[in-house]
Coordinates of C-alpha atoms in Angstrom, one line a residue:
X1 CA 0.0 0.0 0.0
X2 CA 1.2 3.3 -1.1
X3 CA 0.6 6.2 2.1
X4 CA 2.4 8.5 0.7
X5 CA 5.2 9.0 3.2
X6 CA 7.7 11.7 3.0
X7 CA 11.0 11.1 1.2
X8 CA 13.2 10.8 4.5
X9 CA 10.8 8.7 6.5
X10 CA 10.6 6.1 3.2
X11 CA 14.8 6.0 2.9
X12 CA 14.9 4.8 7.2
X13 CA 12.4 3.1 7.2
X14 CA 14.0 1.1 4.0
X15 CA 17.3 0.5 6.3
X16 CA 15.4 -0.4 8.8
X17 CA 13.7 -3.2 6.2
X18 CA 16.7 -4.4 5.2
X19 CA 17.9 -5.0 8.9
X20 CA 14.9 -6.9 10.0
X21 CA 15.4 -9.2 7.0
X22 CA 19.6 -9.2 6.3
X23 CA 20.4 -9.5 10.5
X24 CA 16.9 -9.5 13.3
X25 CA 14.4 -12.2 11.5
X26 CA 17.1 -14.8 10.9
X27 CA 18.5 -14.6 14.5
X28 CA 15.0 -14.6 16.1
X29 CA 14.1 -17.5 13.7
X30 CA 17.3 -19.1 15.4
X31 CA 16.5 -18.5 18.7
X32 CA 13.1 -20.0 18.1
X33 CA 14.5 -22.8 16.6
X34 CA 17.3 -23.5 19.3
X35 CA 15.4 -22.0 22.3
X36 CA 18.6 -20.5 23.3
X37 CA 18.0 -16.6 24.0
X38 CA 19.5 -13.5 22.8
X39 CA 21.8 -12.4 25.5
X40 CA 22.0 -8.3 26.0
X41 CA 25.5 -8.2 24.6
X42 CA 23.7 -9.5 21.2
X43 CA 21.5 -6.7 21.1
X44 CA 24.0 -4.4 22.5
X45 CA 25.9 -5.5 19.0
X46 CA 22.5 -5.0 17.4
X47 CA 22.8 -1.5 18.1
X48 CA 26.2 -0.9 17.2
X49 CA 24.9 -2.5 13.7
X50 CA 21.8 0.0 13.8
X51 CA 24.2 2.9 14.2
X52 CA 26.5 1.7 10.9
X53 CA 23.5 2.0 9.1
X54 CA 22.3 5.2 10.3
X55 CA 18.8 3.8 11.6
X56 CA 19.6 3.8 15.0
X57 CA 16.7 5.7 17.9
X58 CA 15.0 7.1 14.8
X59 CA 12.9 9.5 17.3
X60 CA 16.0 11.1 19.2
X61 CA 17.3 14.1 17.5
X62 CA 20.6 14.0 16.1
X63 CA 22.1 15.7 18.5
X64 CA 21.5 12.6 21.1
X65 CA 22.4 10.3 18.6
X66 CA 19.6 9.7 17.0
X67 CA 18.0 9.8 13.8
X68 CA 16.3 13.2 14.1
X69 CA 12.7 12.2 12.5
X70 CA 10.0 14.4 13.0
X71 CA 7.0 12.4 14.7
X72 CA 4.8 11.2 11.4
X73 CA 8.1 10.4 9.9
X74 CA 9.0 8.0 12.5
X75 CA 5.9 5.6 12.0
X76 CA 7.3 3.6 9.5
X77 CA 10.3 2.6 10.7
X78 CA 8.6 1.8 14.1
X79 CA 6.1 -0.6 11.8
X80 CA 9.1 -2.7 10.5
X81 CA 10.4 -2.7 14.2
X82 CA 6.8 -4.4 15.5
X83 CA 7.9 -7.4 13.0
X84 CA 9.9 -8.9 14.8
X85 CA 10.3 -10.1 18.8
X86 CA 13.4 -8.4 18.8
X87 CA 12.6 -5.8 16.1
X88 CA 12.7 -2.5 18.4
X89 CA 15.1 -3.5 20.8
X90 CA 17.3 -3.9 17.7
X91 CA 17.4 -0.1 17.3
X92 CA 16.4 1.7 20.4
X93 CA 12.9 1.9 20.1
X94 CA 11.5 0.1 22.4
X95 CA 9.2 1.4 25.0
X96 CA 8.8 2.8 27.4
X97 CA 12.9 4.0 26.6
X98 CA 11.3 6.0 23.3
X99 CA 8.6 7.2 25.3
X100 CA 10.8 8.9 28.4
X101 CA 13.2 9.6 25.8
X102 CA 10.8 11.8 23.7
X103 CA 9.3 13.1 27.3
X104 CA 13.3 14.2 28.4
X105 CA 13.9 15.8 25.2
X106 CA 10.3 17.9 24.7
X107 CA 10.7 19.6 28.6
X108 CA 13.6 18.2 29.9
X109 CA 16.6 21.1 30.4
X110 CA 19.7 20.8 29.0
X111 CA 21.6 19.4 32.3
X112 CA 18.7 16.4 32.6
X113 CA 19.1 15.8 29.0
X114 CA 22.9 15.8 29.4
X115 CA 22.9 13.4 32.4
X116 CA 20.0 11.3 31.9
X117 CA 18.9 11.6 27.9
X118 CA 22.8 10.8 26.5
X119 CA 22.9 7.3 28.3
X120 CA 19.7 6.2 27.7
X121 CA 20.2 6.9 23.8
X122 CA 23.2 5.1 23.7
X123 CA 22.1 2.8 26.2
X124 CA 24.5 2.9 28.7
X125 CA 21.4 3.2 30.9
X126 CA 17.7 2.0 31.1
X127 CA 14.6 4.3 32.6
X128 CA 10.8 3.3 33.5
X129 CA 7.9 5.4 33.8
X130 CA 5.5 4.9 37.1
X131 CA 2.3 6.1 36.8
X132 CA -0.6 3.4 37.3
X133 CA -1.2 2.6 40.6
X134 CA -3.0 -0.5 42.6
X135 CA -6.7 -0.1 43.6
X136 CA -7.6 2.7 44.3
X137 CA -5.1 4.2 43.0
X138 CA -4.6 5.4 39.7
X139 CA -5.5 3.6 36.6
X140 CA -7.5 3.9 34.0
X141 CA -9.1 7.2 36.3
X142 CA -5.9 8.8 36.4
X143 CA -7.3 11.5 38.7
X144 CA -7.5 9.0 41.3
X145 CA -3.8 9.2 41.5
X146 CA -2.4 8.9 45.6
X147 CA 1.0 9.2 45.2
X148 CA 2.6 12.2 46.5
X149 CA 5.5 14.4 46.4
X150 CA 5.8 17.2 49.0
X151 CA 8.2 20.3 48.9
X152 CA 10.9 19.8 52.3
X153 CA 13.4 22.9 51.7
X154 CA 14.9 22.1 48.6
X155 CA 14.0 18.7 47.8
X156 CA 11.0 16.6 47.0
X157 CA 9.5 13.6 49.8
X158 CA 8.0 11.5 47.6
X159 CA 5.8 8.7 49.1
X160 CA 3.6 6.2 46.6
X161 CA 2.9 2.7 45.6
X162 CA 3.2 2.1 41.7
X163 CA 2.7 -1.0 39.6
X164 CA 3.4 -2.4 35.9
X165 CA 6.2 0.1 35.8
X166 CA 7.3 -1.2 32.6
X167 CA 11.2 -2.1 32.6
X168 CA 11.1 -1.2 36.5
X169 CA 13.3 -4.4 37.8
X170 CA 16.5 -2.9 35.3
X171 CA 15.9 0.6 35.4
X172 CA 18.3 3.3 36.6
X173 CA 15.8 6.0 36.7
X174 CA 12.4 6.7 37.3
X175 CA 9.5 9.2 35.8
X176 CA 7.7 9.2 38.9
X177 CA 4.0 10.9 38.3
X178 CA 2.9 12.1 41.9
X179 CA 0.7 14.7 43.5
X180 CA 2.8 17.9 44.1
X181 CA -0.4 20.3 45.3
X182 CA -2.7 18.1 47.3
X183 CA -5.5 21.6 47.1
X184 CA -5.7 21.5 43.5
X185 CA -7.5 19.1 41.3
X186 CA -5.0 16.2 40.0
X187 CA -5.1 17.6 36.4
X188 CA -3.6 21.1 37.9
X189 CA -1.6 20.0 40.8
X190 CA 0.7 16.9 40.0
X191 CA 4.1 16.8 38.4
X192 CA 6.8 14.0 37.3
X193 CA 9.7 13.6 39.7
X194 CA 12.7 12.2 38.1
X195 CA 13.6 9.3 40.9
X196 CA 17.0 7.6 40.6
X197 CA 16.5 3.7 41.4
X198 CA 19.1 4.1 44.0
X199 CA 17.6 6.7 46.1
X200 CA 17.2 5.4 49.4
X201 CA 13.5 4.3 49.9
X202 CA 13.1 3.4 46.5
X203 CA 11.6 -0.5 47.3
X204 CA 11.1 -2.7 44.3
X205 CA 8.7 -5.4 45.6
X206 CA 8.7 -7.5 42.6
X207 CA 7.9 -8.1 39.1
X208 CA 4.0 -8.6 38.8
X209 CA 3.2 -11.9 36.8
X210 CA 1.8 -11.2 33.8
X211 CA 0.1 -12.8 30.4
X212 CA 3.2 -12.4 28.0
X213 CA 5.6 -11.7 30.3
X214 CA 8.1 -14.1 28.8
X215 CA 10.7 -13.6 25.1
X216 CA 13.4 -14.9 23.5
X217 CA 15.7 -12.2 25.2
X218 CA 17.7 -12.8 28.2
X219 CA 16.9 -9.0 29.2
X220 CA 13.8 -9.3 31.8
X221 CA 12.8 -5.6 32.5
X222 CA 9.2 -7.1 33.8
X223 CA 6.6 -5.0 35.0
X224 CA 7.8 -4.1 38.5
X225 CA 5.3 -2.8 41.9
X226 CA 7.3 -0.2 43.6
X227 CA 6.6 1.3 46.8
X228 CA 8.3 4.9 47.4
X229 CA 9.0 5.6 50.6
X230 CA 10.1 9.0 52.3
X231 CA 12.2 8.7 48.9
X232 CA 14.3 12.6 48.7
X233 CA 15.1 13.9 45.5
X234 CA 16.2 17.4 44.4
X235 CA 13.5 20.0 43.6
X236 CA 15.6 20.3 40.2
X237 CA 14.3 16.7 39.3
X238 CA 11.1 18.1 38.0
X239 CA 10.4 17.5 34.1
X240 CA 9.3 20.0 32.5
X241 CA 7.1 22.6 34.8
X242 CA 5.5 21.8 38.2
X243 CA 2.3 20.8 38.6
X244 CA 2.0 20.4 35.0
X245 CA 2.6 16.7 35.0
X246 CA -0.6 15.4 33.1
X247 CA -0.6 17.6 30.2
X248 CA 3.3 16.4 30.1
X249 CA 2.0 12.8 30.1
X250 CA -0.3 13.7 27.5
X251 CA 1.8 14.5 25.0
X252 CA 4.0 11.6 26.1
X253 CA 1.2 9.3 25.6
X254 CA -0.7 10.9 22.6
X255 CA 2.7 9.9 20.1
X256 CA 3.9 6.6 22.5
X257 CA 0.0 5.6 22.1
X258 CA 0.9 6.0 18.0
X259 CA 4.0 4.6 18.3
X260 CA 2.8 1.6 19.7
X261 CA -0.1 1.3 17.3
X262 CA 2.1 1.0 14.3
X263 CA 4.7 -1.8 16.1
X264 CA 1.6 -4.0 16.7
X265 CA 0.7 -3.2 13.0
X266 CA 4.0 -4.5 12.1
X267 CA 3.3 -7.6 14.7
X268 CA 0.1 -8.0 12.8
X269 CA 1.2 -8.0 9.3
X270 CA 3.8 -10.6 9.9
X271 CA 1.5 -13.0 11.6
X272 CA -0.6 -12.6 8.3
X273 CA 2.2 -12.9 6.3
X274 CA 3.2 -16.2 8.0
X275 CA -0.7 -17.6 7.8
X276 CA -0.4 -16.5 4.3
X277 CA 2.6 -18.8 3.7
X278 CA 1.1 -21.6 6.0
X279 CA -2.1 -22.4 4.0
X280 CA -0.2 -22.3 0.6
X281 CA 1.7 -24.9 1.9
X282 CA -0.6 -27.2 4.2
X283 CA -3.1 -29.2 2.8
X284 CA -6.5 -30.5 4.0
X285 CA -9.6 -32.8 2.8
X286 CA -7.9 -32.5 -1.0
X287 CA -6.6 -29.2 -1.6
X288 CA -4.5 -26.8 -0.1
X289 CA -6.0 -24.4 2.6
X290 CA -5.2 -21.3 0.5
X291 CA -8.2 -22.2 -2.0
X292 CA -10.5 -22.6 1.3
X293 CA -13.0 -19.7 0.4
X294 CA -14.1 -19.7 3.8
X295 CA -10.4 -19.0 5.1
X296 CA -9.3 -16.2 1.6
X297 CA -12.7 -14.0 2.7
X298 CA -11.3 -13.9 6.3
X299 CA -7.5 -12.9 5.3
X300 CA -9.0 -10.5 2.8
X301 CA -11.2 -8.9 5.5
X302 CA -8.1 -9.0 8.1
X303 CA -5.8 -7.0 5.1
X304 CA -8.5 -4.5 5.1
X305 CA -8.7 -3.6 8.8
X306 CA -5.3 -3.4 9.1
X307 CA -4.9 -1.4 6.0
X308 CA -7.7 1.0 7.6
X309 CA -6.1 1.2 10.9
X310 CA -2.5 2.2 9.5
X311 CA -4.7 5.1 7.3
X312 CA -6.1 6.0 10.8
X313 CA -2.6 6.3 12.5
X314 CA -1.0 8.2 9.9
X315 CA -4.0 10.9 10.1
X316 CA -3.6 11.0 14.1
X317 CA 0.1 11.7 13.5
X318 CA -0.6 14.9 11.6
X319 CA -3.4 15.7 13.4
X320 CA -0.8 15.5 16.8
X321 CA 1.5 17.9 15.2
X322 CA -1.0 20.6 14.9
X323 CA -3.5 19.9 18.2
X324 CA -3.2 17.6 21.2
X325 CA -5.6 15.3 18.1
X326 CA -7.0 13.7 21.5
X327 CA -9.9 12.5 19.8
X328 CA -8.0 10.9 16.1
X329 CA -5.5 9.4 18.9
X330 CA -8.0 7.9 20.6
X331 CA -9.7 6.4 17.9
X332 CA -6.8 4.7 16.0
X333 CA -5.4 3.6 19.4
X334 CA -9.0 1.5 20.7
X335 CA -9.4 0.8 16.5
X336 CA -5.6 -0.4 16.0
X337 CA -5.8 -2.6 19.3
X338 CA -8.5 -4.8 18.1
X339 CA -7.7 -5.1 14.8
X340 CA -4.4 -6.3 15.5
X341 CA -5.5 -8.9 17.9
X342 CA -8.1 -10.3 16.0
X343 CA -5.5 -10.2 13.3
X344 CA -3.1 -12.2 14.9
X345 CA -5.5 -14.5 16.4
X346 CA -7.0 -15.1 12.7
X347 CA -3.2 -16.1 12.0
X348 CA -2.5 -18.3 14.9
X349 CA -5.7 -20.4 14.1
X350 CA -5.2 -20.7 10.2
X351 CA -1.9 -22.2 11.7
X352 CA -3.2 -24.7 13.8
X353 CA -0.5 -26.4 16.0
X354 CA 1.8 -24.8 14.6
X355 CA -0.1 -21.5 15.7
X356 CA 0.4 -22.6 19.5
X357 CA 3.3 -23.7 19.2
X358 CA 6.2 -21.6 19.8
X359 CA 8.9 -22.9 17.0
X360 CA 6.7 -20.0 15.2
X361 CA 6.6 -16.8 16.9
X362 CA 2.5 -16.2 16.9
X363 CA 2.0 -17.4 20.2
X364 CA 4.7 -15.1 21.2
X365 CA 2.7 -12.2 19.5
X366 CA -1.0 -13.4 20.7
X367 CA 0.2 -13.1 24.0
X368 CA 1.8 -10.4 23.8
X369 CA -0.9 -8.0 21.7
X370 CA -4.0 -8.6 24.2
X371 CA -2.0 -6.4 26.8
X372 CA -2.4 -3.6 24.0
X373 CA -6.3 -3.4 24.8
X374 CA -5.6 -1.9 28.0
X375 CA -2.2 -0.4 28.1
X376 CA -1.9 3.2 26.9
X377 CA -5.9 3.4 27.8
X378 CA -8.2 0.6 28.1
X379 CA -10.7 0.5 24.8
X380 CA -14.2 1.0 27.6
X381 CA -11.7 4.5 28.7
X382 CA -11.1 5.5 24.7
X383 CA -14.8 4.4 23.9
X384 CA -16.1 7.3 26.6
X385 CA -13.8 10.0 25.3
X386 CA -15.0 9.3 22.0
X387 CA -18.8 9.3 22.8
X388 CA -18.3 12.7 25.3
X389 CA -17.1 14.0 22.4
X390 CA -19.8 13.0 19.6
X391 CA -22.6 14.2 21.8
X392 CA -21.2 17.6 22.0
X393 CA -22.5 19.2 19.3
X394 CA -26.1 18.0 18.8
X395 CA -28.1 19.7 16.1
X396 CA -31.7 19.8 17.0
X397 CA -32.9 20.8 13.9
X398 CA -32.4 17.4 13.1
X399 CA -35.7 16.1 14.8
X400 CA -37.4 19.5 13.3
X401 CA -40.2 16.6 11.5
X402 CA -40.1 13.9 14.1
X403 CA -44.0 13.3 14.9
X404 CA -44.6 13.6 18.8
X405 CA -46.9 12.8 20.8
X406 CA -49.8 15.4 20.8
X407 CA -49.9 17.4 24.2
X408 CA -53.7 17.9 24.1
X409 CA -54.0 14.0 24.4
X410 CA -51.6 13.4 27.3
X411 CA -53.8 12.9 30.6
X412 CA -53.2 16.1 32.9
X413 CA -54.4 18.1 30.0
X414 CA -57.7 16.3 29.6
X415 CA -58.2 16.3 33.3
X416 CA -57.9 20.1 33.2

């Protein structure tokens, strides 16, 4: 399909093609064949290749070492990325390191980009962001958000309990989102407290259990609960300006929510790729499966909805460099998140056994995309955004011939 990508986001996201199929697909086929995983100096020399072929973090501007794409331009490359298991560890774009990269460079200042953006480019370092909290904490209700961080002189006391802090059990920093003006609504009075994982009452209770929660990587950043306590940071590790935290995490989340959508694209398309090349090949009850109607109407309606939800994302991603495009974003993440599970699903069944098992990687992916129905926004949270918004604007005028029922006939007015 032809979506009429710029120039410069067609020429990465052709490196970035060539790398998934030259160096990542064969040695994650190979690790699925040998169930031997890829250690962290592997990827670490995964990187080094990314950087020889100039595809390396393509959201981090130049200056970090990155690629320097603008945000719409990015989307390709991260939809080769989602191919593969490996695919955006390969070159630095895995989240949530894009995501806290891309919220250090927006409203970090230059010394937190010079001490903590650098090393998490190159990698020298990894980072986490802690926002959802246990019942009844915050979740999909951000507002209901209890942690806290209260001014003592010149330092912040942050106290808190967090959970599926993504990358949490390996990370040397944290975006901490915590209530910094307990008298103002949480939309006007939190902030996000850069916490290093070292700071004395900074308690990592364990990496929750999770569906998918298991790769071909030796790397296991999990999806830690972390209680802060009495933890003292530096007024000077706010991002960006106080008690301006959720609109921060807004903009983190309106592109990371993008981002995201187009590496479970990428996910999706391979798993129909590989059902594609499955039923050429197997055959059942005299022919081969491709020429099962049944199954071609399925993969055809599959293409389609995948084909619409890229279309969507790409319109989000123009719309988010104009507006906050709340309402596009919304839509192509809840639209994108089913699509691409029932797309993978559609694959893993047209493979049968071979769906489940894991010498493939679709199980790998099923488990892994169901997550994306909730993270970033459960679809019920983007569903009531959507509707608030539709009913905004309602056009009486429309009912202007709708016959109702005649006033003189309703029973007060004939008891009168």
């Amino acid at each position: 399909m032809e979506y009429h990508d710029s120039d410069k986001a067609k020429a990465v996201a052709g490196r970035v093609e060539s790398f998934m199929e030259e160096v990542v697909l064969p040695r994650e086929r190979e690790a699925l064949a040998t169930g031997e995983t890829i250690t962290t100096d592997e990827l670490e020399e995964l990187w080094e290749q990314a950087k020889d072929r100039d595809l390396f973090a393509p959201q981090v501007p130049e200056e970090y070492g990155g690629q320097g794409l603008d945000f719409q331009d990015m989307l390709p490359s991260f939809e080769q990325v989602g191919r593969s298991l490996i695919g955006a560890h390969a070159i630095r774009a895995n989240a949530p390191q894009e995501g806290n990269m891309h919220t250090l460079e927006m409203v970090g200042t230059e010394e937190q980009k010079e001490e903590w953006l650098r090393p998490l480019v190159e990698g020298d370092i990894s980072s986490a962001f802690s926002m959802t909290e246990p019942m009844q904490g915050g979740g999909s209700d951000p507002k209901m958000l209890q942690t806290t961080a209260i001014r003592d002189g010149d330092e912040w006391v942050v106290n808190g309990h967090k959970w599926w802090t993504s990358d949490g059990l390996e990370a040397d920093f944290f975006l901490v989102m915590a209530r910094t003006d307990l008298d103002a609504h949480p939309y006007e009075g939190t902030s996000i407290i850069l916490v290093p994982a070292d700071a004395d009452g900074v308690n990592i209770v364990r990496n929750v259990p999770h569906l998918g929660g298991h790769g071909i990587t030796e790397r296991e950043g999990g999806h830690a609960e972390i209680k802060y306590e009495n933890v003292r940071v530096p007024v000077e590790n706010t991002i960006g300006k106080e008690n301006n935290g959720f609109q921060i995490a807004q903009m983190r989340l309106g592109g990371g929510r993008l981002t995201h959508c187009m590496r479970y694209s990428g996910m999706a398309q391979r798993s129909l790729e590989i059902a594609k090349a499955y039923l050429s090949e197997r055959e059942a009850f005299g022919t081969a499966l491709e020429d099962k109607q049944a199954l071609r109407h399925r993969i055809a309606d599959a293409e389609t909805r995948l084909h619409a939800a890229r279309t969507m994302v790409r319109h989000a991603a123009r719309e988010l460099d104009r507006s906050d495009a709340r309402i596009e974003v919304s839509m192509a993440k809840m639209f994108t998140a089913n699509v691409t599970n029932d797309s993978i699903d559609l694959a893993l069944q047209c493979c049968g056994g071979n769906g489940i098992g894991k010498d493939l990687p679709l199980a790998y992916f099923y488990e892994h995309v169901r997550s994306f129905r909730i993270v970033d926004g459960a679809d019920e949270v983007h569903r009531r955004s959507i509707a608030r918004h539709a009913f905004e604007d309602i056009d009486e005028n429309e009912l202007e011939n709708v016959l109702r029922f005649d006033e003189d006939r309703r029973i007060d007015a004939l008891e009168d």
